[in-house]
Backbone as CSV, one residue per row, in Angstrom:
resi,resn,N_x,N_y,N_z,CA_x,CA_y,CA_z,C_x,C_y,C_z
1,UNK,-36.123,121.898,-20.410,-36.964,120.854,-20.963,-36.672,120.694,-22.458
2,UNK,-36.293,119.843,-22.584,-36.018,119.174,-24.431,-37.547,119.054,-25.226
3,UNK,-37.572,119.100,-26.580,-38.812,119.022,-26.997,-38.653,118.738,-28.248
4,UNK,-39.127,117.594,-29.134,-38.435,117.637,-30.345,-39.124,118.719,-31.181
5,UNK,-39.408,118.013,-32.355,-39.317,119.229,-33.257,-40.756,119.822,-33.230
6,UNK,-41.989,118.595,-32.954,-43.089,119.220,-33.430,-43.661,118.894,-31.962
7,UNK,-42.816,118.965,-31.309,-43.672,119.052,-29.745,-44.617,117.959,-29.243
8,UNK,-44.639,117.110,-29.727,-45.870,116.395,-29.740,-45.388,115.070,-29.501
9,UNK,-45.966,113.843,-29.552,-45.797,112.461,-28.947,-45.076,111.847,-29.949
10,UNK,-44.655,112.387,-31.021,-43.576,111.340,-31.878,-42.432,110.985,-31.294
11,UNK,-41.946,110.145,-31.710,-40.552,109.450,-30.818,-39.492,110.572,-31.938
12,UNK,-38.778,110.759,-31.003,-37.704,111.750,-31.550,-36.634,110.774,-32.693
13,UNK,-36.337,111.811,-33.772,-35.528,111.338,-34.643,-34.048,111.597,-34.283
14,UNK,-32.947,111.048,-34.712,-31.693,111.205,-34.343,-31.274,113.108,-34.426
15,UNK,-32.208,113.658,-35.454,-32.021,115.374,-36.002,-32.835,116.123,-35.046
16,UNK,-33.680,115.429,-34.372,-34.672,116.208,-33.333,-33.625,117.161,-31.964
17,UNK,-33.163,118.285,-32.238,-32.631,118.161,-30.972,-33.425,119.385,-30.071
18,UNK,-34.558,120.306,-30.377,-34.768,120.810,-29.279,-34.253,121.360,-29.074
19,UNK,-35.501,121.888,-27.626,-34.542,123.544,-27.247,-34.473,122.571,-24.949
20,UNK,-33.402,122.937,-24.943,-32.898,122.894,-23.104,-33.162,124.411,-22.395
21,UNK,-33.316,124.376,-21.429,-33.345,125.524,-20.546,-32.322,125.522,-20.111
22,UNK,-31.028,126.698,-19.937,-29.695,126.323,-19.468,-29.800,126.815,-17.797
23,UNK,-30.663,127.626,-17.845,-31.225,127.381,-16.064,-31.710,126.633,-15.605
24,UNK,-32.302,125.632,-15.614,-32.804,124.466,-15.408,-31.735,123.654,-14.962
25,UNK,-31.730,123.293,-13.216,-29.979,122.213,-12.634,-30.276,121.189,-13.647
26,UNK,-31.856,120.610,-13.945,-31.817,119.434,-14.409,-31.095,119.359,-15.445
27,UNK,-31.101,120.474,-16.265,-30.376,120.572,-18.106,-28.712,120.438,-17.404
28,UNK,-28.340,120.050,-16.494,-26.822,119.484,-16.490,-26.900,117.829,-17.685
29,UNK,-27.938,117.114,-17.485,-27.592,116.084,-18.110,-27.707,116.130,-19.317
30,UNK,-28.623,116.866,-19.632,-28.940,116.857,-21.859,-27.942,117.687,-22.055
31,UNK,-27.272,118.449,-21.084,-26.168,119.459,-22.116,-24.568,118.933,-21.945
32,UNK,-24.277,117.708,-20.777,-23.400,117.309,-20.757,-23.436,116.208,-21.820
33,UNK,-24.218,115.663,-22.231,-24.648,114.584,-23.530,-24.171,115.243,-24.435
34,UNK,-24.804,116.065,-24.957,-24.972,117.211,-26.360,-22.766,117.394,-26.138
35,UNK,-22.659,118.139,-25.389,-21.137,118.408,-25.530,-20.040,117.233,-25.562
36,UNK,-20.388,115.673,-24.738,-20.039,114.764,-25.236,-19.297,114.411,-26.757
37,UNK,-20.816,114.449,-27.099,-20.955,114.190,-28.519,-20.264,115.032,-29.728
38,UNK,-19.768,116.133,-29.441,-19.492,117.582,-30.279,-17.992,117.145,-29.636
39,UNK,-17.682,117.309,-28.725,-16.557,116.442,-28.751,-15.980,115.146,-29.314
40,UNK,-16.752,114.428,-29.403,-16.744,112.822,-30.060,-16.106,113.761,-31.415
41,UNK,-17.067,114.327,-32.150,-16.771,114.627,-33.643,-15.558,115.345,-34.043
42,UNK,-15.381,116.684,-33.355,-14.836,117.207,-32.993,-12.986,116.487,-32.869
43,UNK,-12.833,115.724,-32.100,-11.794,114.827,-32.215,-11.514,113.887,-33.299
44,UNK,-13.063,113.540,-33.799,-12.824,112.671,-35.257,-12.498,113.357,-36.275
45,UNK,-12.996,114.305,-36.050,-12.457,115.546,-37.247,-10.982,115.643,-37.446
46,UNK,-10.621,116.424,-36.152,-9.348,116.582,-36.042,-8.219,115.187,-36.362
47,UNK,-8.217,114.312,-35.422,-7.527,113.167,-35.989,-7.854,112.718,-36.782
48,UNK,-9.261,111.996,-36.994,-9.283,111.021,-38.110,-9.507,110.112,-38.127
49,UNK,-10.250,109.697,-36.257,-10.621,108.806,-35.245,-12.222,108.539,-35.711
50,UNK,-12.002,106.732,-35.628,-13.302,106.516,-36.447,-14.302,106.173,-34.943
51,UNK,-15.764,107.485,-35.029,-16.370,107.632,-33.784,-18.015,107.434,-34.128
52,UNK,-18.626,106.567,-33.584,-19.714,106.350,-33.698,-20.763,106.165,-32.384
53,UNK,-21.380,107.257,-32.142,-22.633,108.013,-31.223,-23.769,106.993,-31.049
54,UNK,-24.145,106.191,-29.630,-25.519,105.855,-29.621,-26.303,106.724,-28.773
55,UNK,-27.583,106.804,-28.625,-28.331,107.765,-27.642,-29.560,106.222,-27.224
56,UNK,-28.984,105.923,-26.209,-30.010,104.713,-25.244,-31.295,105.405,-25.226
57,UNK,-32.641,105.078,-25.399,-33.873,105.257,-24.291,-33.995,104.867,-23.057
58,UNK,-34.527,104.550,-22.517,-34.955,103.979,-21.292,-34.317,102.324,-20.670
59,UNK,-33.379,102.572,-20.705,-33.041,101.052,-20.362,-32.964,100.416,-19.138
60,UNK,-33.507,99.325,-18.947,-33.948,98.248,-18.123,-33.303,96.914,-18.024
61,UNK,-33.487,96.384,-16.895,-33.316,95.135,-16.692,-32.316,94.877,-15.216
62,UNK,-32.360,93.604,-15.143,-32.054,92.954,-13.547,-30.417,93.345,-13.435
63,UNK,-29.828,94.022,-14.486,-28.441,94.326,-13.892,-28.516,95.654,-13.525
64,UNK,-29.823,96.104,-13.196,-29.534,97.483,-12.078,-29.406,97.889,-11.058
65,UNK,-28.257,98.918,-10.658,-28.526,98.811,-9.327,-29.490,98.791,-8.671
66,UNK,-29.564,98.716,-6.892,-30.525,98.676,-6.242,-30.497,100.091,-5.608
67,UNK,-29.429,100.835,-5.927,-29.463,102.314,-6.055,-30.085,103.044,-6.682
68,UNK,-30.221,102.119,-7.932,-30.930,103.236,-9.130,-32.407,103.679,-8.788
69,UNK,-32.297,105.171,-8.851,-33.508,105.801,-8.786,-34.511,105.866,-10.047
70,UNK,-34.382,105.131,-10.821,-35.050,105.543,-12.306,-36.358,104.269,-11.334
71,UNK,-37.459,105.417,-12.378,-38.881,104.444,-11.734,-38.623,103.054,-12.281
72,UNK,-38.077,102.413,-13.835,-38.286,101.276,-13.925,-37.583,100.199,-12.733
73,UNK,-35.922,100.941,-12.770,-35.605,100.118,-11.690,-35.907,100.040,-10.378
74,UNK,-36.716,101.270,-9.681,-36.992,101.387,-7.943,-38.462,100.206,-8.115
75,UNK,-39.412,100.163,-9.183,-40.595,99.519,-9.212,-40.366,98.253,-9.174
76,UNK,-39.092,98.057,-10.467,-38.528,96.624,-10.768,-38.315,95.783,-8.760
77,UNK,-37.188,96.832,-8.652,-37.118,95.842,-6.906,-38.482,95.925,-6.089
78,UNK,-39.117,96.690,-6.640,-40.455,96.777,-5.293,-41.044,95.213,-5.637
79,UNK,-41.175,95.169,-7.178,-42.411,94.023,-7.409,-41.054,93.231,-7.262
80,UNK,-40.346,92.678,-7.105,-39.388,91.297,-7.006,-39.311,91.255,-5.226
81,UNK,-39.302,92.072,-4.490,-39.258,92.189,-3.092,-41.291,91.447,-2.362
82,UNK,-42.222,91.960,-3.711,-43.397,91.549,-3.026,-43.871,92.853,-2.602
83,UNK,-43.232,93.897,-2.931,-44.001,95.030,-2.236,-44.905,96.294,-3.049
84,UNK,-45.814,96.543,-2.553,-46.943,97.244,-3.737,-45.740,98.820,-4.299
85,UNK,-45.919,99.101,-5.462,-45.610,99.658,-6.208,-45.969,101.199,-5.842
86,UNK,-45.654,102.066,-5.512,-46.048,103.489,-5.261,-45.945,103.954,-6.580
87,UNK,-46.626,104.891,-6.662,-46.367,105.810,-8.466,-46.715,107.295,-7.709
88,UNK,-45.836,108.222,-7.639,-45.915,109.480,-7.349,-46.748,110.549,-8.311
89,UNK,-46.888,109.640,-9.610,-47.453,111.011,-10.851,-48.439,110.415,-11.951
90,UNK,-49.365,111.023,-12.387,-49.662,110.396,-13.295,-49.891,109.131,-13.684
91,UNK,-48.090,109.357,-14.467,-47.894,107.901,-15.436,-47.644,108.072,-16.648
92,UNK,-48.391,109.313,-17.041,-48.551,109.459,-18.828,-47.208,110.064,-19.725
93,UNK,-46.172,109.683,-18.903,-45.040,110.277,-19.652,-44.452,108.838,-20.677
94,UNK,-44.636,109.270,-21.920,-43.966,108.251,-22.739,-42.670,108.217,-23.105
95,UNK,-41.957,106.747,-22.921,-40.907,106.333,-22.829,-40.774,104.914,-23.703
96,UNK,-39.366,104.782,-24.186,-38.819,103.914,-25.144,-38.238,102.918,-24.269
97,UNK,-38.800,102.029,-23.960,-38.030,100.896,-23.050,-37.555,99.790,-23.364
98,UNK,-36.137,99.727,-23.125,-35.556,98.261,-24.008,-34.589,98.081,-22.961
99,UNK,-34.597,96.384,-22.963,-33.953,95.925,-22.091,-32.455,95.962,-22.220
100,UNK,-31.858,95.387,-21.686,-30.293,95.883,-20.919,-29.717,94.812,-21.853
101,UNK,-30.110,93.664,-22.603,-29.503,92.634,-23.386,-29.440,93.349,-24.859
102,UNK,-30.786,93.963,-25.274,-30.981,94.081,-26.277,-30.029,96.035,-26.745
103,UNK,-30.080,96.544,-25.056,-29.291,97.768,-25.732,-27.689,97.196,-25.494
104,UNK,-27.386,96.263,-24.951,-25.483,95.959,-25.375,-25.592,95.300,-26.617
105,UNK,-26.287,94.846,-27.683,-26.671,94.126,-28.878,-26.305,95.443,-29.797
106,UNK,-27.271,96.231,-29.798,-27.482,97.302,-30.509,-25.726,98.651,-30.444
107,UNK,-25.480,98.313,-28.753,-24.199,99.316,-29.144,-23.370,98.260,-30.086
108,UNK,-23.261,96.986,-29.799,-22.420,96.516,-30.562,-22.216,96.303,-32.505
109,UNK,-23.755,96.714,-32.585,-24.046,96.751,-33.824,-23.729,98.223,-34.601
110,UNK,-23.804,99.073,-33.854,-23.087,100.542,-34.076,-21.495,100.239,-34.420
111,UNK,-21.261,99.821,-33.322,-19.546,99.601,-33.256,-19.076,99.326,-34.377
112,UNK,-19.768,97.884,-34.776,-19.620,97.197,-35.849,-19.581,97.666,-37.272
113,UNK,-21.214,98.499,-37.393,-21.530,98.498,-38.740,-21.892,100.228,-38.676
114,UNK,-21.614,100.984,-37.711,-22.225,102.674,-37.676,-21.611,103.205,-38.877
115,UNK,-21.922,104.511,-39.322,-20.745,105.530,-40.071,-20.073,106.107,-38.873
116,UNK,-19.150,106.654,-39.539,-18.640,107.348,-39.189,-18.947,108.594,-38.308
117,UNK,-18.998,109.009,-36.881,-19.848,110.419,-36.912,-20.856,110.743,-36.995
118,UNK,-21.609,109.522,-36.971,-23.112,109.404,-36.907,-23.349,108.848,-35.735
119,UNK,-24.832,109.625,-35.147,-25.631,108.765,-33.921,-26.773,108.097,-34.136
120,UNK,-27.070,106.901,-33.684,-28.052,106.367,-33.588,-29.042,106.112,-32.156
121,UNK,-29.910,106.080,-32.695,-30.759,106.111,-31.062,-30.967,104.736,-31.222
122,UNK,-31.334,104.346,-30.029,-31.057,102.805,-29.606,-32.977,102.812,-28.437
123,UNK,-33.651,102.112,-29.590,-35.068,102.207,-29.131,-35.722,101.113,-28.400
124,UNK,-36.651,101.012,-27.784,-37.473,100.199,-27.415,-38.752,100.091,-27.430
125,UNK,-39.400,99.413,-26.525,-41.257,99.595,-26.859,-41.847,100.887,-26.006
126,UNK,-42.562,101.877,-27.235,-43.043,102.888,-26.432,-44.285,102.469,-26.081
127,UNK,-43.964,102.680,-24.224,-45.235,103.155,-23.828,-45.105,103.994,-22.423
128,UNK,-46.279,104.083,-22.389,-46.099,105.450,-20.739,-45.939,104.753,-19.655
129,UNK,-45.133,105.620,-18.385,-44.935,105.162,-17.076,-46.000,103.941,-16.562
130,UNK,-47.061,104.629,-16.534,-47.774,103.294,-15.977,-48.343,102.397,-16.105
131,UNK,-48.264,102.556,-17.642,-48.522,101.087,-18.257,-47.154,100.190,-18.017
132,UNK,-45.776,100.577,-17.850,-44.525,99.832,-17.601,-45.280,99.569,-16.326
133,UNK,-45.875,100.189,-15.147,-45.680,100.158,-13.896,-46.972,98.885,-14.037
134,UNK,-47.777,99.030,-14.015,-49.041,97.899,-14.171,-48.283,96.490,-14.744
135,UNK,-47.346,96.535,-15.741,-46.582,95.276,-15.843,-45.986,95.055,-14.944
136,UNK,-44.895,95.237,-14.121,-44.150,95.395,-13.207,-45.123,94.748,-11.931
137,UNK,-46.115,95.400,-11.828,-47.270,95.013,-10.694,-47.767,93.593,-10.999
138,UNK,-48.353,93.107,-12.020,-48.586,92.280,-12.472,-47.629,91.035,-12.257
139,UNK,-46.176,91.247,-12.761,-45.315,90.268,-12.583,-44.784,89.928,-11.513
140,UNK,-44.976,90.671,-10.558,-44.390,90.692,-8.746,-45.681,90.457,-7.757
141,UNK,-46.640,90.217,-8.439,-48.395,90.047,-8.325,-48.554,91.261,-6.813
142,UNK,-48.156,92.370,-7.097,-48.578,93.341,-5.965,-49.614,94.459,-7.077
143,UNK,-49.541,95.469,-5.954,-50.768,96.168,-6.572,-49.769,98.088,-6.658
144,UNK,-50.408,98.375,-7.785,-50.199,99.773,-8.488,-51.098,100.666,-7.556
145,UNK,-50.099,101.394,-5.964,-50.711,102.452,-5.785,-50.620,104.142,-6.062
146,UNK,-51.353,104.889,-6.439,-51.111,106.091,-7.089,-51.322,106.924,-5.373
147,UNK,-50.140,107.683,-5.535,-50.077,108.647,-3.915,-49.528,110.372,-4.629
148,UNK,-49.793,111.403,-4.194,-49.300,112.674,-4.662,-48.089,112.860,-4.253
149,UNK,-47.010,113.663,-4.866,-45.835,114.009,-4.990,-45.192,114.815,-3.691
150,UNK,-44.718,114.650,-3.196,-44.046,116.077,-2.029,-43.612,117.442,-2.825
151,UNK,-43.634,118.091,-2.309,-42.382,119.613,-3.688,-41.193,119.122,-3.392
152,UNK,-40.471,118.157,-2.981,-38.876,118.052,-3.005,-38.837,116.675,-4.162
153,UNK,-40.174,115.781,-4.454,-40.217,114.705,-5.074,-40.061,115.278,-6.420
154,UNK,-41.100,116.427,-6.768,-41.826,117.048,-8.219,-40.148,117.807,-8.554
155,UNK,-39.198,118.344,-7.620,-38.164,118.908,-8.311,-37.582,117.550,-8.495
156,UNK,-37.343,116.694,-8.271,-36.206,115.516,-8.847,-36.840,115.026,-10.363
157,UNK,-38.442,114.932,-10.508,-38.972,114.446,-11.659,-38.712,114.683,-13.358
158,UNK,-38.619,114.120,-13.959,-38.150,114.453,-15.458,-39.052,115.523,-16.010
159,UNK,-38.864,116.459,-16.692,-40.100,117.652,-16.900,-40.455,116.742,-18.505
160,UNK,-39.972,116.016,-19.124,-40.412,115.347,-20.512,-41.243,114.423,-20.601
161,UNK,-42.324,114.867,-21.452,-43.361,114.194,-21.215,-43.408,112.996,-22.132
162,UNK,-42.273,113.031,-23.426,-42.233,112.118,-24.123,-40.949,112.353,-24.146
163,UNK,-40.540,111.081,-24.036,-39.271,111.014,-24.592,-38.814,109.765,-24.887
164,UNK,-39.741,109.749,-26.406,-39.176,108.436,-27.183,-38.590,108.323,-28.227
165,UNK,-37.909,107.229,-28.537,-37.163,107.341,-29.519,-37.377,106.655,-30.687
166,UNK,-37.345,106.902,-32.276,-37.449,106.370,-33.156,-35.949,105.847,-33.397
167,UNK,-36.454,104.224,-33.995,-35.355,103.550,-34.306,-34.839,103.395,-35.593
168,UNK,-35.669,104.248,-36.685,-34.906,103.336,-38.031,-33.389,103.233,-38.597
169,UNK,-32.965,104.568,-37.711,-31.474,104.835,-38.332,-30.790,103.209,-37.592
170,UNK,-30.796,103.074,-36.679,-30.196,101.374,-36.699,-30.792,100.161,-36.961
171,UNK,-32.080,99.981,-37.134,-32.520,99.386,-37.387,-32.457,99.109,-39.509
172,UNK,-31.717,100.055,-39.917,-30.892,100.300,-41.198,-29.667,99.514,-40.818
173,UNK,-29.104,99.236,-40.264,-28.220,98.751,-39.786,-28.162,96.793,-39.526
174,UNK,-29.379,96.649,-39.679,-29.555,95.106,-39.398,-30.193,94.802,-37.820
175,UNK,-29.934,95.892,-37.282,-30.672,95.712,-35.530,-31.970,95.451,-35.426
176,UNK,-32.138,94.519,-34.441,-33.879,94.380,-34.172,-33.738,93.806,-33.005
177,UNK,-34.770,94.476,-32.154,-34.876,94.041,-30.577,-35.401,92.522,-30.551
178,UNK,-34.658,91.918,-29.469,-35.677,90.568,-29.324,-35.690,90.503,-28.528
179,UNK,-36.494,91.222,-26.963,-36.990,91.303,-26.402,-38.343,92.502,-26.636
180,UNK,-39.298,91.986,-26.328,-40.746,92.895,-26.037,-40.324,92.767,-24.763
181,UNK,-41.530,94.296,-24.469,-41.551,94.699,-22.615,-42.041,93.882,-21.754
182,UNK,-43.300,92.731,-22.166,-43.726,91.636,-21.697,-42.900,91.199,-21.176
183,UNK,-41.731,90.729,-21.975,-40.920,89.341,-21.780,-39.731,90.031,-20.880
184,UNK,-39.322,91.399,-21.183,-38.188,91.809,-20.438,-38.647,92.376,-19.291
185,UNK,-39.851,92.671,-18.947,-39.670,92.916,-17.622,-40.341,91.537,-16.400
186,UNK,-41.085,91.184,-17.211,-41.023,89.331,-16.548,-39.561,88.781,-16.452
187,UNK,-38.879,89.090,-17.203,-37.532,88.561,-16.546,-36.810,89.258,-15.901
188,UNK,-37.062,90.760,-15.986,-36.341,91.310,-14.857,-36.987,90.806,-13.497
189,UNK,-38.254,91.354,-13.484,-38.365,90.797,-11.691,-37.809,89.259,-11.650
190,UNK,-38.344,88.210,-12.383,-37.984,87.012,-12.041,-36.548,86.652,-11.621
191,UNK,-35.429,87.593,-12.342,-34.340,87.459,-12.133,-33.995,88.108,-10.730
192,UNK,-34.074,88.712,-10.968,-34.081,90.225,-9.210,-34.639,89.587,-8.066
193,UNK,-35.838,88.637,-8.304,-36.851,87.433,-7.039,-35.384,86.283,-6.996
194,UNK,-34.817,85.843,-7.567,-33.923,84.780,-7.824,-32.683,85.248,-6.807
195,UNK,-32.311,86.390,-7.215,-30.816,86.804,-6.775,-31.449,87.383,-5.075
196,UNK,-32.268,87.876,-5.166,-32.534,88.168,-3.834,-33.049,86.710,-2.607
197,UNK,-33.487,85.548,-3.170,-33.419,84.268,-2.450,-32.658,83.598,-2.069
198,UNK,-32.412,83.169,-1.110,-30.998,82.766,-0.587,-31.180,81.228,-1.291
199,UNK,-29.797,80.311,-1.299,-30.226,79.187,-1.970,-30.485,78.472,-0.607
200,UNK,-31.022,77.099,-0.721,-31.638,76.259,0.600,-29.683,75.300,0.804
């Protein structure tokens, strides 16, 4: 489990890195990230290769698969399909959600204008699972039902209870989202209701 520095509900800074459990199967993904990145530098060092790091939050929108298991996208197809929304937990895990337009904007603005060897986190609007999920419900006009977890569901679940991100290091940069969660996830289902209608 990652945790930034003061444990608590602040959106993590680009320096926040926490402690991982290296027993934990789940810590395959934060530690294949982390070594990524040490590589990235690592090679810039050595050559001389100009390398610049983003770290996405939560990203969304209608170009996801219909594979994807992440709750925004399994909810996203439920409410565009018409079908009520299951929520296995809670809800209260906070998350940085920005849509899929506004994080290819932002890598491109890294690309563009990053340092050198620097990462930037690439943010969106924090708020918790089920306040995303109550939008989502809202825009697919079905209903938010809360059901308990199986033990094979609770091991797949994220153990982070926050994991948001502060934006100023790109937002130094000239970046600014123009999408709110309102508007991007009203257009995700609307888009996802569209592609799934056959034309007449």
């Amino acid at each position: 489990m990652l945790l930034n520095a003061e444990n608590n509900s602040q959106p993590f800074t680009e320096n926040d890195y926490g402690y991982v459990d290296l027993l934990n199967p789940r810590s395959c993904y934060p530690v294949s990230k982390r070594a990524a990145e040490t590589l990235c530098v690592s090679y810039a060092a050595e050559y001389g290769a100009d390398v610049v790091i983003v770290r996405p939050g939560h990203i969304y929108g209608p170009t996801a698969s219909e594979r994807d298991n992440r709750v925004s996208s399994a909810f996203a197809y439920n409410a565009a399909r018409g079908e009520n929304i299951i929520m296995k937990s809670d809800g209260l895990q906070l998350r940085s959600w920005c849509y899929c337009l506004d994080c290819a904007g932002a890598i491109l603005k890294v690309l563009l204008r990053g340092e050198n060897s620097h990462a930037y986190n690439i943010p969106g609007e924090i708020m918790n699972i089920r306040e995303m999920s109550e939008m989502l419900a809202k825009f697919g006009g079905v209903k938010l039902i809360r059901e308990g977890a199986l033990e094979s569901e609770r091991k797949t679940f994220n153990p982070m209870n926050n994991s948001s991100v502060d934006g100023a290091e790109i937002e130094s940069l000239g970046w600014k989202n123009i999408f709110d969660a309102e508007t991007g996830f009203e257009h995700t289902v609307r888009i996802l209701r569209e592609i799934q209608t056959p034309l007449p």
